[in-house]
Tab-separated table of C-alpha atoms and ligand atoms in Angstrom:
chain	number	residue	atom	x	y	z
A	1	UNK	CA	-15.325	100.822	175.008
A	2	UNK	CA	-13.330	101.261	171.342
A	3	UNK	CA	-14.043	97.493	170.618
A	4	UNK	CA	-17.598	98.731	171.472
A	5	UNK	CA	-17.882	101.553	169.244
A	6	UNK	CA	-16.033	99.843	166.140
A	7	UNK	CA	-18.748	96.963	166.419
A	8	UNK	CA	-20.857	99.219	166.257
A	9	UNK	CA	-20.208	101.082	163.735
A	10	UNK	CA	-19.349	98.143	161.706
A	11	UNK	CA	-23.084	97.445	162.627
A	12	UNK	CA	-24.547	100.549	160.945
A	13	UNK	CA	-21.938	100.306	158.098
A	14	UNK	CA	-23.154	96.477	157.147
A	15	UNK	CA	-26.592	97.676	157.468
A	16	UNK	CA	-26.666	100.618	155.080
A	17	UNK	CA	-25.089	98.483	152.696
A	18	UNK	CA	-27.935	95.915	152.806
A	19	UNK	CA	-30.049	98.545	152.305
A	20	UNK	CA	-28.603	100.378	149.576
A	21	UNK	CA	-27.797	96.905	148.060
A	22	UNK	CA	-31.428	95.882	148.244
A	23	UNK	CA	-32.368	99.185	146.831
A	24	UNK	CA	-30.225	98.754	143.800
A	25	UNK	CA	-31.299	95.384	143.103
A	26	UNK	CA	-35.273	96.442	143.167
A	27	UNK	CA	-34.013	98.967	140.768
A	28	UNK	CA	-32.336	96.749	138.702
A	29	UNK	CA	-35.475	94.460	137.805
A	30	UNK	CA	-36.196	93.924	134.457
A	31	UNK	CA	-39.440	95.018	134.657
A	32	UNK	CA	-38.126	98.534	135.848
A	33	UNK	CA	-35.557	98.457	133.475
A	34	UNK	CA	-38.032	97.716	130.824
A	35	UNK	CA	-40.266	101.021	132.115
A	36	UNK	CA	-37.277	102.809	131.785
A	37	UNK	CA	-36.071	101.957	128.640
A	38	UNK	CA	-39.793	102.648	127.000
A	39	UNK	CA	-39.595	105.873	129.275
A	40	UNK	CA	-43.559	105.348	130.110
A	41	UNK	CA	-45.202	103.910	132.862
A	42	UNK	CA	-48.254	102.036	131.792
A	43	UNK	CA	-51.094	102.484	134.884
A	44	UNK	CA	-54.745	101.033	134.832
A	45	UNK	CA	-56.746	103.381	136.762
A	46	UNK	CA	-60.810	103.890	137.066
A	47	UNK	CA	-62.478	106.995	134.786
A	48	UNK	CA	-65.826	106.629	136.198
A	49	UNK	CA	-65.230	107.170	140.103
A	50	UNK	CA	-64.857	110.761	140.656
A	51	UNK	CA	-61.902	111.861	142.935
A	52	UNK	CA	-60.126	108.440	142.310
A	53	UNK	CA	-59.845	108.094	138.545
A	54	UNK	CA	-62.677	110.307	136.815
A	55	UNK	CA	-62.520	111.751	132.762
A	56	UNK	CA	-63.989	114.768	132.291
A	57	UNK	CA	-66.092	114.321	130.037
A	58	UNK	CA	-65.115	118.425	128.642
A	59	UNK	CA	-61.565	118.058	128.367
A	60	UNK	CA	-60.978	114.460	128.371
A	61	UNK	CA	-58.744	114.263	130.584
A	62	UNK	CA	-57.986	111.827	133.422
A	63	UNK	CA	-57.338	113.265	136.765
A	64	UNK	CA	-58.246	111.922	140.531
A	65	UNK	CA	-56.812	110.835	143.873
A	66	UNK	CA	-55.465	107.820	142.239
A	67	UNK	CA	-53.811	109.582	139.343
A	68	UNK	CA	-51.785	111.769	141.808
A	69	UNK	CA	-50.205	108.489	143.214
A	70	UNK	CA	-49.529	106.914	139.443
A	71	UNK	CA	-47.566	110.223	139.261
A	72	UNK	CA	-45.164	109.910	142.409
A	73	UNK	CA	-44.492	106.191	141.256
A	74	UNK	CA	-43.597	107.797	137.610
A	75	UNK	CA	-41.642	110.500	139.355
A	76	UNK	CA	-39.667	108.209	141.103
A	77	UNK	CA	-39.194	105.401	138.047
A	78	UNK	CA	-38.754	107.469	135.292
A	79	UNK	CA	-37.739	111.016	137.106
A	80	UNK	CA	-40.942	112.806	135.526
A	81	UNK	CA	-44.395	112.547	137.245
A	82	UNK	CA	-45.818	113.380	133.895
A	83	UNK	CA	-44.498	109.847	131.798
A	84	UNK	CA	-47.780	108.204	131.800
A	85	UNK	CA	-49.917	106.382	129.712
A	86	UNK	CA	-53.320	105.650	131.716
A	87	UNK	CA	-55.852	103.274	130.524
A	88	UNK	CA	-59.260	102.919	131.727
A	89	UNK	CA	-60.267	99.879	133.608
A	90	UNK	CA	-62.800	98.221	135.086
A	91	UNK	CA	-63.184	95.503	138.138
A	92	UNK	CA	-63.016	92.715	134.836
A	93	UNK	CA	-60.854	94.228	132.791
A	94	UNK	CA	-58.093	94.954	135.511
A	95	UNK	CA	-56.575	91.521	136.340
A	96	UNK	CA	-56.060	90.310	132.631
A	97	UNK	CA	-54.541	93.831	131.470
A	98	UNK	CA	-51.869	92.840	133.946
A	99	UNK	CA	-51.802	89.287	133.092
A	100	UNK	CA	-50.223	89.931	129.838
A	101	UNK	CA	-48.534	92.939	130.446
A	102	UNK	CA	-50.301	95.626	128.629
A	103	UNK	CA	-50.410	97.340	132.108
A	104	UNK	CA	-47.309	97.631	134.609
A	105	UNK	CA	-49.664	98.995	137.562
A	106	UNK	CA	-53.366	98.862	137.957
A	107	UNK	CA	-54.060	101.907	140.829
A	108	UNK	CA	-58.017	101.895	140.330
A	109	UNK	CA	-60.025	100.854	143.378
A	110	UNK	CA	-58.570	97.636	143.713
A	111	UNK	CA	-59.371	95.839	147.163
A	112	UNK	CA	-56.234	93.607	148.938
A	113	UNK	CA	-58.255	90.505	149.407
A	114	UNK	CA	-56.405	86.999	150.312
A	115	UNK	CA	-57.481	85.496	147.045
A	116	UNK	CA	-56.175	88.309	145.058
A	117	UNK	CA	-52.740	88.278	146.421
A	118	UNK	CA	-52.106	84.672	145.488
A	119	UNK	CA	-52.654	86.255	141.667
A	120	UNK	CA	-50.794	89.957	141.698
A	121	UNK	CA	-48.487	91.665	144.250
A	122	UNK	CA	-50.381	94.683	145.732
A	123	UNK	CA	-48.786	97.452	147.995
A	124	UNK	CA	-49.817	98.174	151.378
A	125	UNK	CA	-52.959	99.802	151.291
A	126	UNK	CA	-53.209	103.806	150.328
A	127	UNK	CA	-57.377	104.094	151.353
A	128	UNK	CA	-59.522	102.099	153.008
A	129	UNK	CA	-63.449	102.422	151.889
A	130	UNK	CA	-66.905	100.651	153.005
A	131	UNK	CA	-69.519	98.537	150.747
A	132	UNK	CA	-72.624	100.154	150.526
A	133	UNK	CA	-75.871	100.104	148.904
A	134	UNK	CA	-77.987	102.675	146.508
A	135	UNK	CA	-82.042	102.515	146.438
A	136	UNK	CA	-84.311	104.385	144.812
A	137	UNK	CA	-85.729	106.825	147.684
A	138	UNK	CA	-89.449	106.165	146.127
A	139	UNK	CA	-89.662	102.748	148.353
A	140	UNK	CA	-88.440	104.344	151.166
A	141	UNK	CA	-85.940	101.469	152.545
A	142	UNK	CA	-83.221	102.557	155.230
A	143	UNK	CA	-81.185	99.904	155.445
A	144	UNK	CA	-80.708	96.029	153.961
A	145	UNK	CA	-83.099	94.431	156.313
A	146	UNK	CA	-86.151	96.114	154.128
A	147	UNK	CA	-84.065	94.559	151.035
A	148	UNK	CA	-85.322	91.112	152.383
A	149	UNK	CA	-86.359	89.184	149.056
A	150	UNK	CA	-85.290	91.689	147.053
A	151	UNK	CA	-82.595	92.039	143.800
A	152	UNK	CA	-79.084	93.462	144.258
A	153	UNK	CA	-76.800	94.671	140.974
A	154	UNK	CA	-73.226	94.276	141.889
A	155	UNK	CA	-70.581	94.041	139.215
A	156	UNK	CA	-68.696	90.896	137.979
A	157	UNK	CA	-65.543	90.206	139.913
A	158	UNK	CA	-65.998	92.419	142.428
A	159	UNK	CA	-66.390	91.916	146.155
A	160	UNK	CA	-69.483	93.380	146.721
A	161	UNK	CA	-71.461	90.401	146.215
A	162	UNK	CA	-69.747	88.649	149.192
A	163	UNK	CA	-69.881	91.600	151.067
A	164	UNK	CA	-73.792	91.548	150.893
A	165	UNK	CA	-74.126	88.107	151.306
A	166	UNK	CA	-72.141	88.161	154.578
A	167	UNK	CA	-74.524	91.054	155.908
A	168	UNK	CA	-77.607	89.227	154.648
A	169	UNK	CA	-76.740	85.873	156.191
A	170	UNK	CA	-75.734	87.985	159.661
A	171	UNK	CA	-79.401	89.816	159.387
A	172	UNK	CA	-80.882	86.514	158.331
A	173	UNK	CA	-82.696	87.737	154.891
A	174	UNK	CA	-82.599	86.443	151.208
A	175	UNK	CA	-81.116	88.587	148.423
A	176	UNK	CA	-80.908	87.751	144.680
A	177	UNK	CA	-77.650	88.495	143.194
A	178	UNK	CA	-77.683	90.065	139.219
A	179	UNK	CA	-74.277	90.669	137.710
A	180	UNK	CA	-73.467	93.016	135.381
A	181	UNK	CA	-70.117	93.653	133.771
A	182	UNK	CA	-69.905	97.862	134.176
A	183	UNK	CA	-71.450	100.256	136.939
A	184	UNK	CA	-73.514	102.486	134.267
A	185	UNK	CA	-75.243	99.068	133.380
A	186	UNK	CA	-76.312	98.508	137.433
A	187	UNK	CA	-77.571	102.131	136.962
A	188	UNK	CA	-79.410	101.484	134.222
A	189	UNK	CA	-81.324	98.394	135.560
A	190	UNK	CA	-81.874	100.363	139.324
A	191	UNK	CA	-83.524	103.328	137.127
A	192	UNK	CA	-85.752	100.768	135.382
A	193	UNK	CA	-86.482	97.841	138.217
A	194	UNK	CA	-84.780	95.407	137.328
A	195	UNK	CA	-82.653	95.429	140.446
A	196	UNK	CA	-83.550	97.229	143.935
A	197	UNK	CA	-80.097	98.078	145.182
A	198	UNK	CA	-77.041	98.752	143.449
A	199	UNK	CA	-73.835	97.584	145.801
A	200	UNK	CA	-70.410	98.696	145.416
A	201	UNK	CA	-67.618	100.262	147.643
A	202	UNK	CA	-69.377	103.869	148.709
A	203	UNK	CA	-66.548	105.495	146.583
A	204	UNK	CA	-67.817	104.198	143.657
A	205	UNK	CA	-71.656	104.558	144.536
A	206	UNK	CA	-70.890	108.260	144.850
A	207	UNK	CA	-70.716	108.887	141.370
A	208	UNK	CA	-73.637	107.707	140.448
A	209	UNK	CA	-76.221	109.359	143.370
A	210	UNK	CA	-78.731	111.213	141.277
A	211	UNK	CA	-81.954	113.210	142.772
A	212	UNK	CA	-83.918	109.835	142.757
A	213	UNK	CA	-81.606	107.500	144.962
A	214	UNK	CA	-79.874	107.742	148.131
A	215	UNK	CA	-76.596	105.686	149.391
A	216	UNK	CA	-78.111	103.584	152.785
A	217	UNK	CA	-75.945	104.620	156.204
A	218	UNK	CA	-75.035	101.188	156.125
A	219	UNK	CA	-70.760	100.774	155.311
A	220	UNK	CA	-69.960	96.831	155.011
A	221	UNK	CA	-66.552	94.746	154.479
A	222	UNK	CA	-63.872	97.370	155.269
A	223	UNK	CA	-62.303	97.302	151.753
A	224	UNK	CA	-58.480	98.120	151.360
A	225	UNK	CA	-57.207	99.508	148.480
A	226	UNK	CA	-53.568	98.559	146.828
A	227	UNK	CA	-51.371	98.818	143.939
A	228	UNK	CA	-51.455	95.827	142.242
A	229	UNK	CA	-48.550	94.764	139.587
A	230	UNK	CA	-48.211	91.412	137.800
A	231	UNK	CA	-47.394	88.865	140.497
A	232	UNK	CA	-43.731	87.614	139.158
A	233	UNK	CA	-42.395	91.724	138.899
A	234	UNK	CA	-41.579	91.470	142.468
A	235	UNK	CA	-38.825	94.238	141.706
A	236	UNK	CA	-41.451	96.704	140.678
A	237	UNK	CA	-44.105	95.623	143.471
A	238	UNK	CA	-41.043	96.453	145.985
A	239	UNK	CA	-40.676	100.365	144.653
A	240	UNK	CA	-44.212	100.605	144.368
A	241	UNK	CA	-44.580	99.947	148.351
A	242	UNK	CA	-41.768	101.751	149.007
A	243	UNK	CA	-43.260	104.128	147.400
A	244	UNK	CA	-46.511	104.511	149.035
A	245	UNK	CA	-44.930	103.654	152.661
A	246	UNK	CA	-42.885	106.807	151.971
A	247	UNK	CA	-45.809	108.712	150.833
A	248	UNK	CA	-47.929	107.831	154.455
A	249	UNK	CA	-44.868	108.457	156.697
A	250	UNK	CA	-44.464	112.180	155.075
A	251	UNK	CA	-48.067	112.966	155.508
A	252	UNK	CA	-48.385	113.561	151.701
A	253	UNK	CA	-50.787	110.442	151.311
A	254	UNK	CA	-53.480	112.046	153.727
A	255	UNK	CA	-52.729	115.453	151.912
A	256	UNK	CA	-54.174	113.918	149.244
A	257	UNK	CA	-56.680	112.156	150.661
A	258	UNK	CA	-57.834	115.979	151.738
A	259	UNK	CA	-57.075	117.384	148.493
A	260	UNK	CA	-59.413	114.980	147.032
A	261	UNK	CA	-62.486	115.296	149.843
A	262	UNK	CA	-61.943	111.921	149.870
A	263	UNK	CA	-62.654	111.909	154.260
B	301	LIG	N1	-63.127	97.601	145.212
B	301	LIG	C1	-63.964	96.484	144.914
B	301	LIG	C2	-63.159	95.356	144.342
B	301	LIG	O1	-61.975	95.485	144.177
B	301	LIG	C3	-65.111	96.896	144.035
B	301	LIG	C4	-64.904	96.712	142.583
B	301	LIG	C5	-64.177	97.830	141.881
B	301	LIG	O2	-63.138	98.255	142.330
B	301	LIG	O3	-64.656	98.239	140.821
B	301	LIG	O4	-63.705	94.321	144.082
């Protein structure tokens, strides 16, 4: 029975200490020592998707769902939620600003795809949103089928397109793809014809309902979002997902998710 309970406890010793070792060396990355030593965590995050990363256009500040989790990850880097410098990105801009380091985190409505991961390190996902469509409600479609023939804006590098082609080859109709490199630009070419649907994750598409469109029932391609880092700052991409595992076990992840009306 004592030879039980020393092995045991030698068990539980041994395992702590891989832990706490592991911890220590994530923390000792020099990518998180490098955060640390500039005292500012540098986050790409969306300012034209309201509730995830939306600037007011008033006060000019950044604020959103998104934010709030760039905060926790500053809090627990650099011991004050409040050492941030946010950039705006969008889908294009996102990958490169992390490519050569003028971003440590991009937290801005960035889907975990297969392809992706073989380019960045993303954290398990925080939210998980649908690909949807906005129409003008003049021609009175309800869903992609009467988009048969029709043009679709979707943005460049996103995964909308594929998301619509997939539904269109499963309803067995033609769409014609037009990219466009921002979402105010898909607007702008839905308001004047030169496209017939404007696809994006619903999120997005929210912010840009007006009293002439409507957003189709219609939710394709599940899209997960994560926090995506540079692909060789392992170290950081490890206390990042620690970091939003501990926020989902605690509840506070879908206390945001509430806070934000984002369900
Ligand atoms: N979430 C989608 C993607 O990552 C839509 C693009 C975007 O986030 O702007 O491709």
């Amino acid at each position: 029975m004592k030879k039980w309970i020393s092995i045991c406890a030698i068990l539980v010793l041994s395992g702590s200490f891989l832990v706490i070792s592991s911890l220590a060396a994530t923390n000792d990355a020099p990518e998180v020592k490098a955060i640390k030593d500039r005292g500012v965590l540098k986050v790409g995050v969306k300012v034209d998707v309201p509730n995830f990363g939306y600037r007011d256009p008033k006060t000019n500040k950044i604020d959103g769902f998104e934010i709030e989790i760039a905060r926790v990850i500053a809090q627990k880097i650099l011991g004050n939620k409040n050492k941030l410098a946010l950039q705006g990105v969008t889908a294009k801009t996102r990958g490169p600003l992390l490519d050569n380091n003028e971003l440590d985190l991009v937290i801005a409505t960035f889907t975990i795809t297969e392809e992706r991961k073989l380019s960045y390190n993303f954290s398990d996902p925080y939210f998980t949103d649908g690909v949807g469509l906005l129409v003008k409600k003049k021609p009175g479609y309800k869903s992609l089928k009467d988009l048969d023939g029709k043009k679709i804006g979707v943005a460049q590098s996103a995964t909308s397109r594929a998301a619509v082609q997939a539904e269109a080859d499963k309803l067995g109709i033609k769409v014609e793809f037009l990219e466009f490199a921002t979402y105010p630009e898909i607007k702008a070419a839905l308001d004047s014809g030169r496209v017939d649907g404007f696809s994006v994750d619903v999120a997005i598409l929210s912010g840009y309902v007006d009293k002439s469109t409507v957003i189709l029932p219609e939710r394709f391609s599940p899209q997960n979002y994560g926090v995506a880092s540079k692909k060789s700052n392992e170290g950081l991409a490890a206390l990042v997902n620690e970091t939003i595992v501990g926020l989902k076990n605690s509840g506070q992840l879908d206390k945001l998710i509430k806070k934000w009306k984002l369900k």
